[in-house]
XYZ file of C-alpha atoms in Angstrom:
432
model
C 98.003 83.697 67.592
C 100.559 82.091 64.952
C 104.038 82.942 65.737
C 104.972 85.345 62.784
C 108.089 87.334 61.827
C 109.123 90.432 63.419
C 111.638 93.207 62.722
C 113.311 95.544 65.120
C 114.948 98.660 63.904
C 117.584 99.947 66.032
C 119.297 97.730 68.961
C 120.097 99.966 71.419
C 118.463 100.058 75.242
C 114.966 99.646 73.833
C 115.558 97.664 70.447
C 118.109 94.818 71.525
C 115.645 93.479 74.623
C 112.805 93.799 72.477
C 114.100 91.992 69.886
C 115.388 89.133 72.230
C 112.059 88.819 74.031
C 110.154 88.490 70.627
C 112.771 85.862 69.429
C 112.387 83.941 72.880
C 108.848 83.963 72.347
C 108.779 82.034 69.113
C 108.978 84.852 66.502
C 111.063 84.705 63.381
C 113.167 87.821 64.558
C 115.637 90.163 62.420
C 117.488 93.065 64.062
C 118.159 96.207 62.015
C 121.187 98.085 63.228
C 123.224 100.787 61.441
C 126.246 100.449 63.857
C 128.366 97.726 62.198
C 130.527 97.057 65.405
C 127.178 96.653 67.402
C 125.819 94.350 64.720
C 128.863 92.116 64.765
C 128.830 92.034 68.877
C 125.075 91.104 68.636
C 125.398 88.461 66.020
C 128.058 86.833 68.250
C 125.754 86.944 71.436
C 127.803 89.790 72.794
C 125.811 92.188 74.747
C 126.842 95.934 73.845
C 124.900 97.393 76.566
C 127.267 98.129 79.834
C 126.181 97.827 83.377
C 124.088 95.227 85.177
C 121.339 94.140 82.757
C 119.932 91.062 84.843
C 119.151 88.416 82.109
C 119.824 90.065 78.862
C 123.221 88.898 78.240
C 122.080 85.286 78.792
C 118.950 86.008 76.711
C 121.061 87.424 73.835
C 123.397 84.292 73.953
C 120.559 81.825 74.040
C 118.345 83.415 71.010
C 121.668 83.866 68.625
C 122.885 80.677 69.267
C 119.860 79.221 68.894
C 119.222 80.828 65.435
C 116.169 82.778 66.727
C 117.734 86.208 66.217
C 119.308 87.287 63.044
C 121.059 90.699 62.737
C 121.791 92.821 59.856
C 122.606 96.604 58.559
C 120.367 96.129 55.707
C 116.768 97.688 56.230
C 115.350 95.279 53.242
C 115.124 92.777 55.951
C 112.048 94.300 56.877
C 110.205 93.277 53.913
C 109.492 89.699 55.083
C 108.198 90.993 58.820
C 104.604 90.852 59.703
C 105.501 93.617 62.166
C 107.999 96.207 62.318
C 109.317 97.870 65.640
C 111.085 101.359 65.181
C 113.226 101.802 68.203
C 115.505 104.690 67.331
C 116.814 107.563 69.059
C 114.993 111.066 69.168
C 117.396 113.570 70.567
C 117.238 117.270 71.190
C 119.773 120.028 69.941
C 121.967 122.756 71.801
C 118.616 124.567 71.058
C 116.296 122.149 72.894
C 114.826 121.614 69.782
C 113.776 117.954 68.494
C 115.875 116.129 66.198
C 113.970 113.826 64.333
C 116.241 112.845 61.413
C 117.283 109.651 62.557
C 113.779 108.517 63.267
C 112.471 109.792 59.755
C 115.480 108.056 58.036
C 114.377 104.785 59.465
C 110.697 105.324 59.063
C 111.584 105.981 55.315
C 113.587 102.858 54.995
C 110.957 100.980 56.432
C 108.249 102.435 54.043
C 110.473 101.144 51.113
C 110.286 97.688 52.181
C 106.926 97.229 53.510
C 104.429 94.555 52.827
C 100.887 94.854 52.483
C 99.133 93.862 55.917
C 102.144 94.516 58.030
C 101.754 96.829 61.329
C 104.431 99.300 61.895
C 104.894 100.290 65.694
C 106.626 103.431 66.571
C 108.486 102.960 70.490
C 110.467 105.901 70.110
C 109.553 108.978 72.025
C 108.003 111.880 69.810
C 106.691 115.197 69.631
C 102.961 114.953 70.086
C 101.492 115.055 66.371
C 104.640 113.487 65.043
C 102.848 110.092 64.121
C 100.128 111.682 61.883
C 101.987 114.501 60.522
C 105.244 112.947 59.702
C 105.629 109.232 60.444
C 102.422 108.028 58.395
C 102.928 110.334 55.436
C 106.414 109.097 54.902
C 105.279 105.291 55.392
C 102.615 106.274 52.709
C 104.828 107.983 49.973
C 107.777 105.289 50.539
C 105.319 102.307 50.342
C 102.928 103.573 47.762
C 100.193 102.277 50.191
C 97.504 103.782 52.571
C 97.590 103.627 56.281
C 94.549 101.963 57.586
C 93.898 100.211 54.481
C 96.976 98.483 53.156
C 99.171 98.604 56.480
C 98.562 99.197 60.100
C 100.202 101.898 62.341
C 100.542 102.057 66.439
C 102.590 104.064 68.569
C 103.536 102.092 71.939
C 106.361 104.418 73.493
C 108.781 102.449 75.246
C 109.225 102.318 79.245
C 112.358 100.717 79.800
C 115.064 101.935 81.960
C 118.731 100.935 82.231
C 119.612 98.323 84.539
C 115.882 96.837 84.635
C 115.555 96.801 80.737
C 114.006 93.155 80.545
C 111.644 93.382 83.915
C 110.519 96.716 82.482
C 109.740 95.659 79.062
C 107.933 92.217 80.480
C 106.443 93.679 83.520
C 105.397 97.468 83.016
C 101.583 98.252 81.840
C 102.017 99.917 78.272
C 99.838 102.289 76.376
C 99.284 101.575 72.697
C 98.114 104.383 70.602
C 96.430 103.175 67.115
C 95.611 104.654 63.833
C 92.241 102.800 63.731
C 90.613 99.560 65.598
C 92.174 97.196 63.320
C 95.609 98.542 64.233
C 95.014 98.476 67.916
C 93.705 94.991 67.427
C 97.102 94.122 65.619
C 99.183 96.036 68.050
C 97.513 94.176 71.238
C 97.922 90.874 69.475
C 101.610 91.326 69.073
C 102.446 93.227 72.295
C 100.473 90.872 74.493
C 102.706 88.014 73.766
C 105.669 89.593 75.422
C 104.102 92.176 77.959
C 102.828 90.208 81.067
C 101.005 93.374 82.520
C 98.042 95.546 81.128
C 97.818 97.268 77.730
C 95.961 100.548 77.467
C 94.673 101.017 73.963
C 93.975 104.676 72.917
C 94.554 106.741 69.869
C 98.064 108.072 68.558
C 97.883 111.438 69.874
C 97.000 110.531 73.221
C 99.774 107.952 73.384
C 102.206 110.612 72.220
C 101.167 113.209 74.888
C 101.203 110.367 77.592
C 104.482 109.320 77.013
C 106.054 112.963 77.021
C 103.897 114.008 79.881
C 104.955 111.232 82.002
C 108.687 111.885 81.920
C 108.055 115.712 82.104
C 106.033 115.256 85.209
C 108.829 113.225 86.899
C 111.210 115.857 85.904
C 109.295 118.591 87.529
C 108.886 116.284 90.499
C 112.658 116.044 90.944
C 113.036 119.831 90.329
C 110.952 120.672 93.249
C 112.969 118.422 95.271
C 116.259 119.823 94.275
C 114.782 123.514 94.872
C 113.842 122.365 98.436
C 117.213 121.122 98.789
C 118.837 124.300 97.916
C 116.756 126.080 100.430
C 117.773 123.464 103.276
C 121.182 124.211 102.434
C 120.789 127.816 103.076
C 118.556 127.291 106.252
C 120.791 124.799 107.778
C 118.538 121.873 107.592
C 118.552 118.386 106.103
C 116.387 118.147 102.961
C 116.295 114.068 103.158
C 114.773 114.208 106.629
C 112.529 116.988 105.238
C 111.494 114.621 102.714
C 110.997 111.641 104.974
C 108.770 113.571 107.201
C 106.722 115.205 104.571
C 106.101 111.767 102.963
C 104.477 110.540 106.101
C 101.228 112.569 105.295
C 99.064 110.991 102.693
C 98.975 111.657 99.351
C 102.461 113.235 99.374
C 105.603 111.840 97.256
C 108.526 114.092 97.501
C 111.379 112.945 95.497
C 114.966 112.832 96.300
C 117.338 115.512 95.278
C 120.456 114.842 94.016
C 123.578 116.192 91.677
C 121.534 116.348 88.553
C 119.112 114.505 86.093
C 120.866 112.682 83.419
C 119.896 109.819 80.938
C 118.463 109.803 77.537
C 114.891 110.585 78.698
C 114.243 113.132 81.111
C 116.732 115.711 79.848
C 114.897 115.766 76.473
C 111.356 114.483 76.770
C 109.989 117.834 78.446
C 111.385 119.521 75.440
C 109.817 117.216 72.908
C 106.508 117.809 74.662
C 107.027 121.735 74.770
C 108.168 121.990 71.227
C 104.494 121.090 70.223
C 102.510 124.003 71.879
C 102.660 127.336 72.868
C 105.872 128.722 74.891
C 103.155 130.524 77.218
C 102.204 127.146 78.289
C 105.343 125.497 79.180
C 106.682 128.051 81.794
C 107.061 125.389 84.646
C 108.670 122.985 82.396
C 111.232 125.237 81.454
C 111.930 126.121 84.936
C 112.172 122.970 86.103
C 114.814 121.895 83.450
C 116.930 124.690 84.220
C 116.737 123.786 87.907
C 117.962 120.107 87.251
C 120.459 121.305 84.356
C 122.038 123.574 87.394
C 122.447 120.878 90.049
C 125.890 119.522 88.638
C 127.183 123.115 88.514
C 125.776 123.755 91.937
C 127.394 120.480 93.037
C 130.965 121.918 91.593
C 130.364 125.214 93.734
C 130.236 122.783 96.903
C 133.219 121.263 95.707
C 135.187 124.636 95.864
C 133.659 125.580 99.167
C 134.577 122.516 100.808
C 138.184 122.619 99.432
C 138.526 126.205 100.614
C 137.571 125.073 104.222
C 140.375 122.423 103.984
C 142.762 125.216 103.050
C 143.131 124.256 99.369
C 142.082 125.647 95.969
C 141.006 123.491 93.003
C 144.283 124.288 91.198
C 146.633 121.818 92.181
C 144.381 119.532 93.855
C 143.603 116.044 92.976
C 139.704 115.348 92.696
C 137.897 111.915 92.564
C 134.680 111.621 91.000
C 132.587 108.713 91.952
C 130.254 107.539 89.283
C 130.512 108.470 85.744
C 127.122 106.757 84.802
C 124.084 108.568 85.373
C 121.893 105.773 87.302
C 122.865 103.638 90.055
C 124.620 100.385 88.895
C 124.173 101.159 85.413
C 126.847 101.866 82.681
C 125.064 104.391 80.876
C 126.764 107.660 80.624
C 124.215 109.560 78.465
C 123.766 113.120 79.915
C 125.369 112.228 82.916
C 125.757 115.299 85.618
C 129.242 113.944 86.132
C 130.387 115.229 82.887
C 129.681 118.744 83.985
C 131.461 118.373 87.288
C 134.428 117.001 85.285
C 134.033 119.946 82.642
C 134.287 122.555 85.877
C 137.367 121.103 87.368
C 139.377 119.463 84.247
C 141.449 122.496 83.216
C 142.973 123.131 86.717
C 142.554 119.801 88.886
C 143.959 116.595 88.503
C 140.793 114.811 88.416
C 140.446 110.955 88.544
C 136.973 109.220 87.803
C 135.972 105.964 89.251
C 133.217 103.810 87.793
C 132.750 100.171 88.324
C 130.667 99.856 85.232
C 132.044 102.205 82.649
C 135.317 101.433 80.739
C 135.540 104.456 78.393
C 136.094 107.575 80.369
C 135.337 111.353 79.519
C 138.324 113.669 78.987
C 140.114 112.567 82.282
C 141.319 108.956 83.455
C 138.722 106.495 84.338
C 139.761 103.491 86.625
C 137.645 100.510 88.310
C 140.233 100.440 91.064
C 138.782 102.431 93.890
C 141.791 102.509 96.069
C 143.724 103.495 93.025
C 141.352 106.379 92.669
C 141.308 107.684 96.238
C 145.234 107.467 96.669
C 146.547 110.822 97.221
C 143.230 112.560 96.814
C 142.129 116.186 98.138
C 138.522 115.705 97.586
C 135.749 112.932 96.805
C 132.775 114.025 95.008
C 130.163 111.282 94.770
C 127.906 111.822 91.796
C 126.192 108.414 90.917
C 124.860 106.280 93.758
C 126.410 102.861 92.997
C 125.971 100.200 95.452
C 129.778 99.762 95.895
C 129.892 103.293 97.271
C 127.256 102.501 100.095
C 130.139 100.299 101.671
C 133.267 102.652 101.464
C 135.234 102.606 104.749
C 135.706 106.367 105.782
C 138.821 105.248 107.949
C 140.354 103.316 104.941
C 139.472 106.882 102.602
C 140.923 108.952 105.267
C 144.310 106.652 105.104
C 144.307 106.912 101.164
C 143.461 110.634 100.689
C 145.687 113.698 100.970
C 143.204 115.960 102.144
C 139.895 114.659 103.641
C 137.036 116.281 102.025
C 133.785 114.696 100.750
C 131.351 116.146 98.824
C 127.981 113.957 98.645
C 125.707 114.378 95.781
C 123.411 111.621 96.303
C 123.175 111.163 100.085
C 125.324 108.118 100.261
C 127.352 109.089 103.304
C 126.459 110.094 106.708
C 127.458 113.482 107.306
C 128.398 113.165 111.257
C 130.316 110.238 110.619
C 132.376 111.825 107.889
C 133.136 114.680 110.341
C 133.831 112.337 113.228
C 136.820 111.044 111.003
C 137.939 114.361 110.304
C 136.478 114.750 107.033
C 134.978 118.405 105.829
C 131.725 117.529 104.474
C 129.158 119.025 102.078
C 126.260 117.506 100.402
C 123.356 118.212 98.161
C 120.335 119.492 100.462
C 122.736 119.419 103.605
C 122.696 122.830 105.719
C 126.191 123.127 107.331
């Protein structure tokens, strides 16, 4: 296929790598981003995404320096595009209801500047039914054209993850839901130039359900592991050893328990799916969400219990939280379980946070100096499994800390080794 022009609306974790890869593959590429600060950074070749993202900074610098990627805040830039990719957030509100305002605004902007023959792809995760009930009617209203006749529409939901954006974008299989056969043909033609894995064509509704269900399924699996972990704590067993042994049985894939589920997708995609069906059909989903949401609070309870054994109370104690990002070796703090832990103690304890990938803190001081974070601490609470924490020296930690207490939310520390060095130890899924 001859190289054409593409526009990517929304330059976050999904849109930025997508725009870079299209530009690197020879497409005339424009990125449309409402955030002026982010737009300026990207225009200079500076990646605004924190944490380790192998290859992304280098690729961004390359395509901007070579003039292959142009960035703008003006949606009118979409009018020249042969393909437009919408990659904006679809969050939920405090009542767990979908908030599609940003998506609808983006769709409206695209519709106003849509040329005949263009294909529009929505990569944002949406509640089932959104494409046909909301997206297409808005595109038709704003453009004055008819979907399937004058322009094409697909829903190709993203499958990226912080820390692996380029790898997942290029290497993961993708589902493409099309309005009609011509939409699928065009969608596959564009995506096959950047995705080096299998593309699965289907209809719009099936693609919407597939995306929300794949994340809902994972959330339920994690909730099961977390419930087993709580049971093991009560029974005096090690949930991680139980998991290892369970998974020796064929067709078992028990997940790891932990201090909570964070990020942009798992905490909200189950609610996007649930919003489209009767409440009576989603009892397991709602229970799983409640379990996973409770885990950071449970970690806070373990902190109080461990401090009590060490003869201290939260009030007046210095608490060191290891990890503010929700994901290992990432700088993404969206819906991080660490925030719930911080909220539980910030009012009465002296809380300091360490994270090697996050610069801006949350309510309390944050540092990238691990020894500074440990100095004079009464309790270390590990929330994020950053690689750096696996090499921490227990002897040195004991020297720096005022009170030897470790609460492990990710099975990073060996309980017996901690106790050998005089630490009071508590861990998610670890019976006393």
